[in-house]
Structure formats: C-alpha cells, structure tokens
C-alpha cells in the first residue's frame, strides 16, 4: 500500500515513520524546504524517543521519503493523511487555515479515488469543510475522481508516541455514509491490520462523533490533571499527603491511577489549545461547558503555584538570589516548550530580580528559542537567565532549587 502524509510535524512524522516500519510505502510532504532537507539528511527536528532510529531505518529500506512536491506525493496514493498544525486563533478556536490549504492542494493533485484522512485535531464539522474544498478543486479541474473524508484522530503521548501508535488502545475511524465510506473502511482496515490483528481495537462511528471524541479525550485527561492539582493545593493547606490521596482514589477501578499526578499544570501542543477550541465550539453552538472552562482556569492558576511558594518563603523581592531550575519542557522526555509552566516560572522569577540557571536533559535548544521570544522586550531580564549543561552545573551557587518537569532520575 502507498500513502502520503501532509505535514512533517510531530503527528505527521510519527504516523509516517510507524506505517513505514510496518512495511507501507510512505511519503511525507512539507512546504518547509529546510526541514525536508534536514530530514533527508537524517536530522529529526523534534525529540521523541526512538523516532530518529525508526526514520533512519525506514529511509534506508526505501519505505519512507520526504518531499516538498505535494502533487507528485499524492498522485497514485490511495490514502492521504492531513497532519498539519491547528493552532489557536485569537478567539480560542482552532485555526483551520493549514488544513484547508492542504485539502485544496490534495484536490488539485489526486488522480483517482482517494481516502483523505483528517489526522490533525480539528473541531466538529471540519470534514465537511475539507470535502467542500476538495469538491471545489475537482470541479475547477473538471475532474470527477471520487473521495472519502475520514476522521482518524491521534492519541499519542509525547515521550511515548511510538508505543502508543504501535500498540493503540483503540483506532477511531469516523466514516462518511454510503459507498464511499464503505470503500474507505476497507482501505483503512487493511492499512491498520498489523495493529489490530490480534485484538479488535477499531471503533467505527460517524465523522462528527470521531472529531468530538478527540477533544473529549483530551478534555477528560486535562480535567483529571487540574482536579488533582487542586486537591494537591488543598492537601498542602490541611497537612495531608497528596501521594497517599492519589493511591487511595486511584485504587478504585472506576478511577484508576493515570493522569492523577499533581504538578505545575499541563502544557504542550494539545491540551491547552484543544481545551480552548472545545470551549469556543460550545460558545458557537450555545452550549455552556462550565466544567471544561473551569479546567482551563485551574490550570492557569496552577502555573503560579511554585512562584507563590517561593515568595512566601523568600519574600517579594528576589534580587540577588540565584535559582536553579530543573525541567523546562512541559513534561519529561520531550523538547516541547509550548505552554510549558517553566515559562511562567522563569518570567516571574526574573521579574522579581532573581538570576536563573536552567537545565533540561533534552529541551535546552527549544528553551533558548522560547525564552528569547518571551523576553525579547526585556533584555535586562534575559541577561539574568543562563543555561546549564548538567543538573549539577545548574546547582552551583544556587540559593534554591526549583523542580519543574524533570525526569525521575534527577531527584
């Protein structure tokens, strides 16, 4: 089988590399010429354990290729995944510009029946807009090639994405009605067969239900995180041990232990923007999502917890004090700095006059870029932020240690 993946970001690269490892002929498309050049040279632009070796092997076996030429990549491919970014717009909704651009480009390139798969996280109704874009381009060409737009959301945890892909809890396929949906299901069943052969993990549903499933899953996980963070704050206030509480409630089979760890708040590429997008979808349809809105508010407060504790202990003015900070990415085993709590922590420490020595085992390069943007208008603050090349080096001369999203071996 031959497939194309539009977008060589986190989801696109993991999807392409994993399918190639399963023997599928995959071409990944990206408009960024420099990224494609780097990928061809064996440079993987993101950190994900095991991904670089997976890509290297697939390229060597000629099952994975990278290109900027979408037309040639899509031609002759029975399945095309759209795996481009859907960042937050100013109103909190998902910006579908990249998705619809990809759909139009696919419509100009397909040369036969094609299954177009929305792998990007998109709001309910996006498949209809993708189909409309495809029909428009096909009509402009005078072509009558059939197609089916399918929603196949990803459920990948950064730091464990390859395992999540290769051993999925479930594969969700949102299929259009009619004969086109039947043809799409057959092709996708064949594609996913190596992952679902031993256990029936495929859930078939209508397209809109599949689109909502992705947001609902992320909202539930984010809710568990914010719930536990608020309980941790209460445990601090009343003198309880939050880890004992976690054990006490997690042992209930109705609750479980996953995503019940207290911390400095969630971040990354999914939860923050997806929670905002889901709330905006509710507003547009006149539905109040009070619980989910509260999750976002609780998370924003949680990002200030560590600095509030520091101020309570050391005072409002931190001038002359030096802080070591372990853990910069939003979670361990990733270099993703998007909405990372460390960005709030560092900014507040610098605002109060402190000096910060920051360290992370994998995210230092991304952190440099992130803080350069955050502090672009504050050169005097930026001058008090330095990056250490080891955990021990960050501690040298420190008055206090702040532990953020840090691997367990650090502590």
Coordinates of C-alpha atoms in Angstrom, one line a residue, residues 206 279 293 329 351 374 383 411:
X206 CA -19.8 8.8 12.1
X279 CA -14.9 25.8 24.8
X293 CA -13.8 26.2 31.2
X329 CA 9.7 21.3 28.7
X351 CA 10.6 40.0 37.1
X374 CA 9.2 35.6 25.7
X383 CA 20.7 38.7 30.9
X411 CA 15.5 13.5 42.1

